[in-house]
Structures are given as C-alpha cells and as structure tokens.
Coordinates of C-alpha atoms and ligand atoms in Angstrom, one line a residue:
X1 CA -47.6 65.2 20.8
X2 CA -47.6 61.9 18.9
X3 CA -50.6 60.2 18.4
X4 CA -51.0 57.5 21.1
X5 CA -50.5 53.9 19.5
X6 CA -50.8 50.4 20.9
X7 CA -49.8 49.4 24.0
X8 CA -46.0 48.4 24.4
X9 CA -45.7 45.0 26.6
X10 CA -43.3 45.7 29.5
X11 CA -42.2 42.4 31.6
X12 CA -40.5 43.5 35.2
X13 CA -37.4 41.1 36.4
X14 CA -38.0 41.4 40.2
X15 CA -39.8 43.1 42.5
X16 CA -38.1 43.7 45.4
X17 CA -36.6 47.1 46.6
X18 CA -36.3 48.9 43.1
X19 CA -38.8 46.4 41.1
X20 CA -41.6 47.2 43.4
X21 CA -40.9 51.4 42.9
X22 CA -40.8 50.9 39.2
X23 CA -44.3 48.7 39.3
X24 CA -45.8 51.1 41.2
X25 CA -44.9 54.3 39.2
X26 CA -45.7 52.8 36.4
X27 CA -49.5 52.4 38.0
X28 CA -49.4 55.6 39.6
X29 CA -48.3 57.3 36.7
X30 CA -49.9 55.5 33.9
X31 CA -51.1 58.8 31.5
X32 CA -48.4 60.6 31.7
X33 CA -46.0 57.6 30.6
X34 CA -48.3 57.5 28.0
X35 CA -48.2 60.8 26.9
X36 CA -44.3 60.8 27.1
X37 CA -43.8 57.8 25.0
X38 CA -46.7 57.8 22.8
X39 CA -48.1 54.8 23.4
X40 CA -49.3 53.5 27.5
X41 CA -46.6 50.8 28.8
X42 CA -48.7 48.0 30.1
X43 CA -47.1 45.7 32.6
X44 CA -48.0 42.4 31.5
X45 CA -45.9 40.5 34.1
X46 CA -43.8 40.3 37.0
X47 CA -41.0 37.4 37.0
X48 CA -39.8 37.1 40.7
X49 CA -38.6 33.7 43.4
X50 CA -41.8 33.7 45.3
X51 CA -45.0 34.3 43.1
X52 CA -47.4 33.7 46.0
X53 CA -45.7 36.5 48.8
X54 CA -48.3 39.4 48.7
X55 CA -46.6 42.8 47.4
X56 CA -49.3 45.5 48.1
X57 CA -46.5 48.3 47.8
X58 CA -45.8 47.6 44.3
X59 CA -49.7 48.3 43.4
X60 CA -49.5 45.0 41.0
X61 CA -52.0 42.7 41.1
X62 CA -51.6 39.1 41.8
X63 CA -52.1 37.5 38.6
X64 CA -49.1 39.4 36.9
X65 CA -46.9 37.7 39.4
X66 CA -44.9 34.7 38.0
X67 CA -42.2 32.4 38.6
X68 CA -41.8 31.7 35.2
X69 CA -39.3 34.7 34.0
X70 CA -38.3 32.2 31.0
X71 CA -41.6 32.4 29.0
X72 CA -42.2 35.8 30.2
X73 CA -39.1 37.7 28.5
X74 CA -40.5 36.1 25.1
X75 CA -44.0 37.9 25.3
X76 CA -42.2 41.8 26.1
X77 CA -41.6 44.9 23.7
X78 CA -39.6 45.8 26.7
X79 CA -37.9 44.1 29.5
X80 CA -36.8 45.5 32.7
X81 CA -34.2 43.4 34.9
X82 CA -34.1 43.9 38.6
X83 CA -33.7 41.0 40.2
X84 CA -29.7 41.6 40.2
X85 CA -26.9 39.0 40.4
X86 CA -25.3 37.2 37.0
X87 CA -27.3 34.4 36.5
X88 CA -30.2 33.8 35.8
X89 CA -30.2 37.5 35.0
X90 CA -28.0 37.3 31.8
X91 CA -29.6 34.4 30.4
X92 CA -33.1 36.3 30.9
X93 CA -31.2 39.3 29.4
X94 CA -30.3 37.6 26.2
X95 CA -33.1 35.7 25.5
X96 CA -35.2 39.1 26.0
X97 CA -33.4 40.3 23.3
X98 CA -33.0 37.5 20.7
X99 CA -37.2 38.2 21.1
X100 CA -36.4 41.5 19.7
X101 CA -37.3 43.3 23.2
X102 CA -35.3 46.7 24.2
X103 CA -33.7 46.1 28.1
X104 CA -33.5 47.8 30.5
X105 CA -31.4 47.3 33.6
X106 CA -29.6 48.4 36.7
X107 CA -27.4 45.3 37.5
X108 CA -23.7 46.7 37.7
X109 CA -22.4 43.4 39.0
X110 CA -23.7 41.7 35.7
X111 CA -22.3 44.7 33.8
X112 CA -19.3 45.1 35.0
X113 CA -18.1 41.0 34.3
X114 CA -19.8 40.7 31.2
X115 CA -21.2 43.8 29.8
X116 CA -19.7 43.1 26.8
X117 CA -21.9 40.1 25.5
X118 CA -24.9 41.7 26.3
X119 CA -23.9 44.8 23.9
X120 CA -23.0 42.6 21.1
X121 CA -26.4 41.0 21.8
X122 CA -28.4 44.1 21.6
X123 CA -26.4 45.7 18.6
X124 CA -26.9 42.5 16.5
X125 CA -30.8 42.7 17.3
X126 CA -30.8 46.6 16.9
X127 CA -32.8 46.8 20.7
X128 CA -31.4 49.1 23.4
X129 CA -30.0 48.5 26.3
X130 CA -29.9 51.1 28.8
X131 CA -28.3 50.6 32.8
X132 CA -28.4 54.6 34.2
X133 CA -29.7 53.0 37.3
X134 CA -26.7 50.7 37.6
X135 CA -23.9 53.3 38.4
X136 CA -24.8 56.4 41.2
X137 CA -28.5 55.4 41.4
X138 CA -30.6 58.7 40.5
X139 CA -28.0 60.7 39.4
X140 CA -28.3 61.1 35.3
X141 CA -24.5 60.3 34.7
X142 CA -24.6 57.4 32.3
X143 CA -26.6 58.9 29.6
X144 CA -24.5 62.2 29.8
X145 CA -21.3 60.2 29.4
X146 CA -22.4 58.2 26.5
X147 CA -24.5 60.9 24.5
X148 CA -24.0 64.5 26.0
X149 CA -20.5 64.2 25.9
X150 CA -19.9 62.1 22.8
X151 CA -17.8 64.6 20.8
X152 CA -15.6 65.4 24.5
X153 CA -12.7 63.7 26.0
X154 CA -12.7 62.8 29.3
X155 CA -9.6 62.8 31.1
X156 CA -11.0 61.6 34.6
X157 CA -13.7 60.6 36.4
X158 CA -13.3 60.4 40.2
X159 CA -16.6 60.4 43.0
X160 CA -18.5 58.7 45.7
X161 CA -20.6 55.7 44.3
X162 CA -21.1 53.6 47.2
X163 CA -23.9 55.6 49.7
X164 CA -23.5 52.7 52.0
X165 CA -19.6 53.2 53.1
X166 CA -20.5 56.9 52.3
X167 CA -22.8 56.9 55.2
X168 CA -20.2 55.2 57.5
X169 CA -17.5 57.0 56.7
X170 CA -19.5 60.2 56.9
X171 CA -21.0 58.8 60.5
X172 CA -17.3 57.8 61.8
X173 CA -16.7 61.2 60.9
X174 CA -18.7 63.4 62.2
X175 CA -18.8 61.7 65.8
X176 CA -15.5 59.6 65.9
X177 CA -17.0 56.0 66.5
X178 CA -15.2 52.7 65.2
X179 CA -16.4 51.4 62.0
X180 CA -18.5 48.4 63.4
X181 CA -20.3 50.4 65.3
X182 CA -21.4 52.2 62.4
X183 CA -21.8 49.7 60.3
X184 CA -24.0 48.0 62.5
X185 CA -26.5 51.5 62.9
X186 CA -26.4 51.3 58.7
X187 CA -27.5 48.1 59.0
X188 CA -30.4 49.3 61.1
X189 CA -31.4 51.8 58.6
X190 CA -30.9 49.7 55.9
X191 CA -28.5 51.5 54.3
X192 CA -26.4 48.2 54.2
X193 CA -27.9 44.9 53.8
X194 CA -27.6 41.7 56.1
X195 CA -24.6 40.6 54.2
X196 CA -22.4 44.3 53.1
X197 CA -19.5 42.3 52.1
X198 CA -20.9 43.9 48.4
X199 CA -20.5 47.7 50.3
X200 CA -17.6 47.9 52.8
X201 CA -14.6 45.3 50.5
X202 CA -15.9 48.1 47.8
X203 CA -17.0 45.5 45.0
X204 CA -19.9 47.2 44.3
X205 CA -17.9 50.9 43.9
X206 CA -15.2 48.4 41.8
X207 CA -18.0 47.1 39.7
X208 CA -19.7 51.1 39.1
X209 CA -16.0 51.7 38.3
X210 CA -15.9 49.6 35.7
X211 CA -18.7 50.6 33.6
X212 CA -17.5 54.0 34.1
X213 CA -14.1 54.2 32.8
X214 CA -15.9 51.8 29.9
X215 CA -18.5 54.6 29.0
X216 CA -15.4 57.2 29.9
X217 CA -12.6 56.3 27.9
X218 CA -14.4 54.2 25.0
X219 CA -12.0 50.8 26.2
X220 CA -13.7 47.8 27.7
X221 CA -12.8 47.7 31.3
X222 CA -13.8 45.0 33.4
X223 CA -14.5 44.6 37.5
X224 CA -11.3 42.8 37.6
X225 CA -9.2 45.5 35.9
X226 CA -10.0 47.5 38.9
X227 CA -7.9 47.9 41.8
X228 CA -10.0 47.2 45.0
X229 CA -9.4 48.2 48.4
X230 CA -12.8 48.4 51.1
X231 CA -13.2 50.2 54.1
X232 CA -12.7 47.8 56.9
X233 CA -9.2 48.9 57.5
X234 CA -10.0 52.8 58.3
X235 CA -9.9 53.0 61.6
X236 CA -10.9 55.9 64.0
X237 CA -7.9 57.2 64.4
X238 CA -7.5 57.5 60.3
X239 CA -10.5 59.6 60.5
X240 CA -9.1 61.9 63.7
X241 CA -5.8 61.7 61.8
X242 CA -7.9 62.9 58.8
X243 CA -9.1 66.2 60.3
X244 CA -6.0 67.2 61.9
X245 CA -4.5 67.8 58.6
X246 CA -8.0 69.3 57.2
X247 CA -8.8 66.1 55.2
X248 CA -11.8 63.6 55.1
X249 CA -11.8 60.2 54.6
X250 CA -14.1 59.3 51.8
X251 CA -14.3 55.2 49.5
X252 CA -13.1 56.8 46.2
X253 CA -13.9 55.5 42.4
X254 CA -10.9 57.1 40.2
X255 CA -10.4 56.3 36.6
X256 CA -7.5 58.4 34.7
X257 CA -6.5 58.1 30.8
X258 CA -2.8 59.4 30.8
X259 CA -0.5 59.0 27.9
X260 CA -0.1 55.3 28.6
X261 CA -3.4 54.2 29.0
X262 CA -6.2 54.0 31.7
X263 CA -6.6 53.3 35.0
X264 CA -9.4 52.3 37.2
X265 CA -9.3 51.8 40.9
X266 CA -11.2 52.1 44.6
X267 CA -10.0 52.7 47.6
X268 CA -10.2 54.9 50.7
X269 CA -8.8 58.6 50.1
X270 CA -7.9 60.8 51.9
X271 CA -9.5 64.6 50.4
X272 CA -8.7 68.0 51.7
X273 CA -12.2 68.8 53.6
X274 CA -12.2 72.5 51.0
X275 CA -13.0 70.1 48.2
X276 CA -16.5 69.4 47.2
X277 CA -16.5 65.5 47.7
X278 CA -15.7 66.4 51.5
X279 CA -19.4 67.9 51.9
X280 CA -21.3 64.5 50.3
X281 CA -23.2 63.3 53.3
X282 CA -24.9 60.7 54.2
X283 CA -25.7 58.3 51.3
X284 CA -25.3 60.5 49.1
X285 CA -23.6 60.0 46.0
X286 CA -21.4 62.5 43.5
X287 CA -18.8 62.2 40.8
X288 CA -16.7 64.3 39.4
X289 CA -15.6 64.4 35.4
X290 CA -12.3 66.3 34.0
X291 CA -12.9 66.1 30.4
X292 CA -11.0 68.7 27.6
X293 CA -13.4 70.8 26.5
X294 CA -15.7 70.8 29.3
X295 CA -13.7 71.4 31.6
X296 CA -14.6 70.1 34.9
X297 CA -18.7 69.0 35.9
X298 CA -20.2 67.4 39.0
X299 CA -23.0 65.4 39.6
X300 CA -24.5 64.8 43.0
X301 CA -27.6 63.0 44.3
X302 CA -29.1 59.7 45.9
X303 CA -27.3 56.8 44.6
X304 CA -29.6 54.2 46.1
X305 CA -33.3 53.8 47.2
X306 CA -36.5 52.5 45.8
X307 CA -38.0 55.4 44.4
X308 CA -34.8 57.4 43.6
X309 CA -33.2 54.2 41.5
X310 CA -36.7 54.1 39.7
X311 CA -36.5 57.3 38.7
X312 CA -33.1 56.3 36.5
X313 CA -34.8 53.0 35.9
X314 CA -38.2 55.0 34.3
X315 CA -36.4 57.4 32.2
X316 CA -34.4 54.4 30.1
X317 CA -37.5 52.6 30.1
X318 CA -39.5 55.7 28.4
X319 CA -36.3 56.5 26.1
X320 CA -36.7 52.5 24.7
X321 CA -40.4 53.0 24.2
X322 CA -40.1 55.5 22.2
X323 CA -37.5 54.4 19.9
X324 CA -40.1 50.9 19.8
X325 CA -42.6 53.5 18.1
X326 CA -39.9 55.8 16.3
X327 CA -37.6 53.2 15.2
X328 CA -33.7 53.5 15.9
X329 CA -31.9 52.9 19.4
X330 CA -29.7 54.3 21.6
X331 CA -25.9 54.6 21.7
X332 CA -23.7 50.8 20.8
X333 CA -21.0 50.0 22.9
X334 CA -17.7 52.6 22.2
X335 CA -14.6 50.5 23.1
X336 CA -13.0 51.7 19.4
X337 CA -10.3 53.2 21.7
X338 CA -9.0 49.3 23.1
X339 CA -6.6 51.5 25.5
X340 CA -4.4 49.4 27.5
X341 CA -5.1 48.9 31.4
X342 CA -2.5 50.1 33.6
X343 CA -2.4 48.2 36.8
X344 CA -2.1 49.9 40.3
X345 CA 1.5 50.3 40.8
X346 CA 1.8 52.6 37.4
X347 CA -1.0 54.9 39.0
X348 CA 0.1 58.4 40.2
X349 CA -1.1 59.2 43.6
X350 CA 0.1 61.4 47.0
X351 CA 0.0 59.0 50.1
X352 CA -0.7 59.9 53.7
X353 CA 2.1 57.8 56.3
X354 CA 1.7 57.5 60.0
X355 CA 4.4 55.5 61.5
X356 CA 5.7 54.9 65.3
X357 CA 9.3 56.4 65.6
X358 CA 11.9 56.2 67.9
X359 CA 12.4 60.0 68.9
X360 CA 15.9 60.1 68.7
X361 CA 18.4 62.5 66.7
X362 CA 18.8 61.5 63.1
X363 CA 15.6 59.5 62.8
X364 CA 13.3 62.0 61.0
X365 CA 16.8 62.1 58.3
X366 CA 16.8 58.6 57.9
X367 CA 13.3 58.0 57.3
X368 CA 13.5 61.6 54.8
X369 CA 16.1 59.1 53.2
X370 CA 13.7 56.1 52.7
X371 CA 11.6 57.9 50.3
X372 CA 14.4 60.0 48.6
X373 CA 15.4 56.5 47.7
X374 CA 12.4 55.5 45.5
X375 CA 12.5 59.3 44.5
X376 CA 9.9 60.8 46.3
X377 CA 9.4 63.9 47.4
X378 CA 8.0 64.7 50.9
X379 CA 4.9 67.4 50.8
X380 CA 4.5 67.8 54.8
X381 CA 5.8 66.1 57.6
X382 CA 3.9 66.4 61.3
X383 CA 5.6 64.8 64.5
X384 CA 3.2 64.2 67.8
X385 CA 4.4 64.6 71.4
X386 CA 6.8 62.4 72.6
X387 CA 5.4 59.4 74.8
X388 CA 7.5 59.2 77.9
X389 CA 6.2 55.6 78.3
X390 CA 8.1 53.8 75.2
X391 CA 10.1 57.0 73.6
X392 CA 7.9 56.4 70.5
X393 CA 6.7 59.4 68.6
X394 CA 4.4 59.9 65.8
X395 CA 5.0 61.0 62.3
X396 CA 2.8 62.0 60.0
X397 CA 3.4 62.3 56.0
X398 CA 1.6 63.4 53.0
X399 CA 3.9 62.7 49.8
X400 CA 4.1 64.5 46.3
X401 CA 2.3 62.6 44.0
X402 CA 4.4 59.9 42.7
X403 CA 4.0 55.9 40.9
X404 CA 2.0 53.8 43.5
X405 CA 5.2 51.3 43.1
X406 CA 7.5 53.5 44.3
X407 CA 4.9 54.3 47.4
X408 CA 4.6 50.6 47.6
X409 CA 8.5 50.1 48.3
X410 CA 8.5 53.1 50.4
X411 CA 6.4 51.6 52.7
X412 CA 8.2 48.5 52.3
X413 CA 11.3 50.0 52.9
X414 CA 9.7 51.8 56.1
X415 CA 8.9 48.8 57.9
X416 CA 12.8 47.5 57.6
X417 CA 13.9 50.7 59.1
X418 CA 14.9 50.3 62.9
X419 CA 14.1 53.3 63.9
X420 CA 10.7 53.0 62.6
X421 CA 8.6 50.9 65.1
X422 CA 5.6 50.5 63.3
X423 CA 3.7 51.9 60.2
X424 CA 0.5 52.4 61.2
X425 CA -1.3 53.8 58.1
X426 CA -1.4 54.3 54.5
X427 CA -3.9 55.9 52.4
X428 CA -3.9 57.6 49.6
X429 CA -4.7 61.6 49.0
X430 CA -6.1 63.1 46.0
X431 CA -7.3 66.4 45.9
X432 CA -4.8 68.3 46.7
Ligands
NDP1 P1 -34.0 43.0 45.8 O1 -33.1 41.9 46.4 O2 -34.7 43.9 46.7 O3 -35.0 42.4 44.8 C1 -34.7 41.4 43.9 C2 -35.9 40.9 43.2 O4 -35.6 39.9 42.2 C3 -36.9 40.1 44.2 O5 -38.2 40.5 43.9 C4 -36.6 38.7 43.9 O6 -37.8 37.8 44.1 C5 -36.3 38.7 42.4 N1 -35.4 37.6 42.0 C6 -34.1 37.5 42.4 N2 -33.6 36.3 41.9 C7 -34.6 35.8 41.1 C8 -34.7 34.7 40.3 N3 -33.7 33.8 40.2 N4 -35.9 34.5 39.7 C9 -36.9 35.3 39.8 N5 -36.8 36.4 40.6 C10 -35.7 36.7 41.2 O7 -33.0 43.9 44.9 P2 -33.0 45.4 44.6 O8 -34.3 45.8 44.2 O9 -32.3 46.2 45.7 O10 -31.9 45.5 43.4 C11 -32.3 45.1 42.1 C12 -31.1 45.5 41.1 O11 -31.0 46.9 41.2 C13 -29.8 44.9 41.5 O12 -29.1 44.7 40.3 C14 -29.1 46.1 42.3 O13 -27.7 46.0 42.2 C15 -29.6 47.3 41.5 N6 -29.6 48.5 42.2 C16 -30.2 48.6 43.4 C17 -30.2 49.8 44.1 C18 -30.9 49.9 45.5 O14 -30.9 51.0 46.0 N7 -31.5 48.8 46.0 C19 -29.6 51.0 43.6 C20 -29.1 50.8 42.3 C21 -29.1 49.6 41.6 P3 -38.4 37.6 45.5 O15 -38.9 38.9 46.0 O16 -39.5 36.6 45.3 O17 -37.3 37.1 46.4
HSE2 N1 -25.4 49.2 47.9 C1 -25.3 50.3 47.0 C2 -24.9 51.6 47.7 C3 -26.7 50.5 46.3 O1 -24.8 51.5 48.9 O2 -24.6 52.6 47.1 C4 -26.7 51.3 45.1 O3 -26.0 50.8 44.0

C-alpha cells in the first residue's frame, strides 16, 4: 500500500444527476478512495447555476457550493466536469488544465466536436484527461479500447449506446404500441428528459460514435462525420414487420475500417432476434468489437443513471490521482492513423424494403429488375395477402449486403416504378 500523502484538491463541475452521485460517493466512500489512490481526495468545491438550491442527496455541504466555476478550476489537482453542454464547459476544461490539474469528464457532446483541442491541451501540460463515463455510461469500454487493446486492431465496433431509444424501442416491442406513446411513459420514468430531441434524432448515439471510432481506429472522427438517422420514423408496423421475419428493431452505432477507410454511422437496424443485441432490454446498453487478434468481445451494462455513470466517473478520477502522486499520465490522443472518412453511400449494408404492389402478373419481375439494375442481389422476398379493397399487396425484402448508394437509387428507382404504389419502409439489417 503506499504511504498516504497530502490531500489531492478535487473541484466538481455540476451537481445535478451524475455530479450529485460522484459528491456523494466521494463522502460515502472517503477511506477507501484513500486507500486506492494514496492520498484522501478532498472536494474543495462544487461549481454549479444555482449555488443557493439545497442538494441534501449529494451529502455536500453548503459552503462548497459556488457559482464561480472560473476561480474554482484554478485552486484543483483534479477537475471533474459534469455540467455537460460545449460552453462554458470547454473553457472551464482548459483553463483547468493550463493550472496543471488532471480532468476528468463525461461530456460526449463536448467530445465529440472538439475533442481534439482538449487532447492537445492536456498532452502539452502532461495532465490526463479521462471521459469513460461519456460513451455507454458504466460499462468499462473506453479504457479497454485505448490501453487493453493497444497492440490490437479493431475492425468494428457496433452496439446499443442510447438506453433512452433502447427502452422505446424495446417497449414498442414487446407490446406493439406507437412510438409516442412510449416515448411519453420514458418520459415518465425519466429515462428521456423533457426535451429528447438529444435521444430519439440519435445525436447523442452520433456523438458516442464519434469518440468511438476515434479511440477505435486511431483517426480523429468528429459528430459530423457520422451519418445520423433517429428513431421517430420506426413505426409499429416496422416493429410487427420486424418479428415476422425474426428480427428486432434496435438504434445502432456502427463504425467499420475497410480497405478504404472508416466509417461511422447511426441509425435504426434491423437484427436477427438470435443475435445478442436482440436480448439488450430496457436501458440497457452493449457494444460489440471485431478486432484481429481478439477476435470478437462484448460489453453490456447500464449506460446511464446517477450512480452507475459515477461509477465510470470514480474510477478515471482514482486513475488521475494516482498518476498526481506517481507521476506520468494516461494514454495521448492516437489519430497517427489520419484514415480517410467514408461517407454513407460507400458503407456496405443489407436493407429491409416494404412496398405496396399492384398484385398483378409480372410485377414481382419488374421490381426483381429494379435492383438487378444497381446490382443487387435479393436475400428473401415475402408477399402478404392480397387486399380485395385496392388490389394492393405487400412485399417484403431483405437485400444482400451491397453500397448504401446503390440501395439509395434502388429505392429511388422503386418509387418511379408503376407498379409499385408506395414504399413504405427502409431500414437497414446487420447481423445477418
Ligand atoms: P444535469 O443537467 O443533471 O446536471 C448538470 C449540472 O451542471 C447541474 O448541477 C447544473 O447546475 C450544472 N451546470 C450546468 N451548466 C452550468 C453552468 N453554466 N455553470 C455552472 N454549473 C452549470 O446533467 P447530468 O448530470 O445528467 O449530466 C452531466 C454530464 O454527464 C453531461 O455531459 C452528460 O451528457 C453526461 N452523462 C450523463 C449521464 C446520465 O445518465 N445523466 C450518463 C452519461 C453521461 P444547476 O443544478 O444549478 O442547474
Ligand atoms: N441520454 C443518454 C441515454 C444518457 O439515454 O443513453 C447516457 O449518455
């Protein structure tokens, strides 16, 4: 055990949700921090909007409360940012660590745009700065990717990151309600806040993807370079659709490295329901990696919550303590690799089709035809009953995998066909 030294200064961004977990533990489990890092971690402030609103959960006692974060940062061996959003977070960020402070924080959204700067910030000073908490909540996944598999290649990295749209896609499925409905009961729970524009557009799985196929692939990857598509278009009749072919609807992040570069995008997918990312529940999180010589490993968990973010939160905070008592840091940015960003349409992927059809001889040739014509291949094809009322049928598709251009001009195509009355979904499948 190494001898217990002087107390390391620790100055809290935020107390709300995840802030108030972290103040507490820290409190709660005041000795055995100690013990961890070698020396006790004393909170000597807590930088939030509203200094005078009482926080009894967070077991911090008024007079650390202040609503000047600016002076604060300056005083810290170690600063932990929760308060979330780009400014004034970064700002606070930077000057924490032009003071020569380690940070620590779980802001993807600030990651994910300008992750960068704050790197080359920290790696001038020589401080860390750690964000497990920022993808996948609990789940240790950042830490492996950047140390654990350092001397690997990974090839992809595909899972749930988003427990809010988890939860509703999860909820539509299991009882076959419409999407607001659900979205409304998540609200309720507090799954998804007031405003989960963040959640159900799929920024916040876009910004997650990001910093993973960063960390992944050793290339900077921004929130813009990933393709974005939310939930708000899955309908109920996706999800029945879904389970007549044995597939689940779940809000995928997938980043690839292929032979021309990477790829990061999210969107809903369609999975077959044998696969394991068909039995994350609730809002649960879990990701997938393909790497070469690891082969294939999962990691599943809570993504989100007070306590279970903390948890991720606490264990970067007790790694930069003790490198502020044994010297050194943890890993710099990796971008070495600077491999281009493919966009969307150069992305290999399966779809899943339903369109309206005349049910008429010839038309299930013709519409074979539209997508021999960009070169795709068919996997399955599944027609419904004929409806008497309008001589419309259903068909249903699942493609070979094939570029997401060709796809796009498929379905294109589609819609110009007569016979075709009306394409009623798309979605992608992986999976399979
Ligand atoms: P909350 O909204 O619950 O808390 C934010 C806190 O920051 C509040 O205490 C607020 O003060 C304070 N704050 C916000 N803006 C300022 C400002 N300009 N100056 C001073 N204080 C400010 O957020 P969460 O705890 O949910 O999230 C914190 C971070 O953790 C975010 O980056 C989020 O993305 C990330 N995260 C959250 C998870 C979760 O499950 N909630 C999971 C994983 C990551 P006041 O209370 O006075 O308003
Ligand atoms: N809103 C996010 C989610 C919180 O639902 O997963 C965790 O980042």
């Amino acid at each position: 055990m190494h001898p217990v030294t002087q107390p390391l200064k620790v100055a809290l961004l935020g107390c709300g949700v995840v802030g108030s977990a972290v103040a507490r533990q820290l409190t709660d489990d005041a000795e055995d921090l100690a013990a961890r890092v070698g020396a006790p971690l004393e909170l000597i402030g807590v930088a939030v909007r509203d200094a005078s609103q009482p926080r009894p959960e967070s077991g911090v006692t008024p007079d650390l409360f202040t609503t000047d974060a600016d002076s604060l940062v300056t005083r810290a061996d170690l600063v932990v940012e929760l308060m979330g959003g780009e400014e004034p977070a970064r700002s606070l960020l930077l000057r924490a660590i032009e003071h020569g402070a380690g940070v620590v924080t779980a802001n993807k959204a600030l990651l994910g745009t300008d992750g960068p700067t704050l790197y080359a910030a920290a790696d001038e000073r020589g401080v860390d700065l750690s964000f497990e908490a920022s993808v996948a909540g609990a789940i240790p996944l950042l830490r492996p990717l950047r140390e654990s598999l350092a001397g690997d290649d990974v090839q992809r990295v595909m899972g749930i990151v988003n427990g809010t749209t988890n939860f509703i896609l999860d909820k539509m499925d299991r009882t076959g309600a419409a999407l607001a409905d659900v979205l409304a009961e998540a609200q309720q729970l507090g799954y998804a806040e007031a405003d989960p524009t963040a959640d159900v557009e799929g920024y916040d799985a876009q910004a997650k993807a990001a910093i993973l196929a960063s960390l992944a692939f050793h290339t900077r990857v921004a929130t813009g370079d990933v393709h974005c598509e939310g939930i708000m278009g899955v309908t109920a009749e996706d999800i029945k659709d879904a389970r007549k072919i044995g597939m689940v609807i779940k809000l995928l992040a997938i980043c690839d490295r292929t032979p021309d570069g990477v790829s990061a995008r999210v969107h809903p997918t369609l999975v077959p329901r044998s696969h394991p990312l068909a039995s994350v529940h609730d809002a649960f999180n879990a990701v997938f990696l393909d790497t070469a010589l690891a082969g294939e490993l999962m990691f599943y968990g809570r993504g989100a919550g007070a306590r279970p973010t903390a948890s991720a939160v606490l264990g970067d905070l007790v790694q930069a303590a003790r490198h502020r008592i044994d010297g050194g840091h943890g890993p710099r940015e990796s971008a070495y690799a600077e491999l281009p960003i493919l966009p969307i349409a150069r992305t290999h992927t399966s779809y899943f089709i339903r369109l309206e059809v005349r049910d008429e001889p010839g038309v299930l040739a013709r519409v074979a035809n539209s997508f021999g014509a960009q070169g795709i291949s068919i996997e399955s094809m599944r027609q419904g009953v004929r409806r008497s009322a309008d001589g419309l049928a259903t068909l249903q598709l699942v493609t070979h995998p094939a570029a997401d251009a060709a796809l796009a001009a498929t379905v294109e195509g589609l819609r110009e066909v007569d016979d075709v009355h009306d394409v009623r979904s798309v979605l992608r499948v992986e999976g399979l």
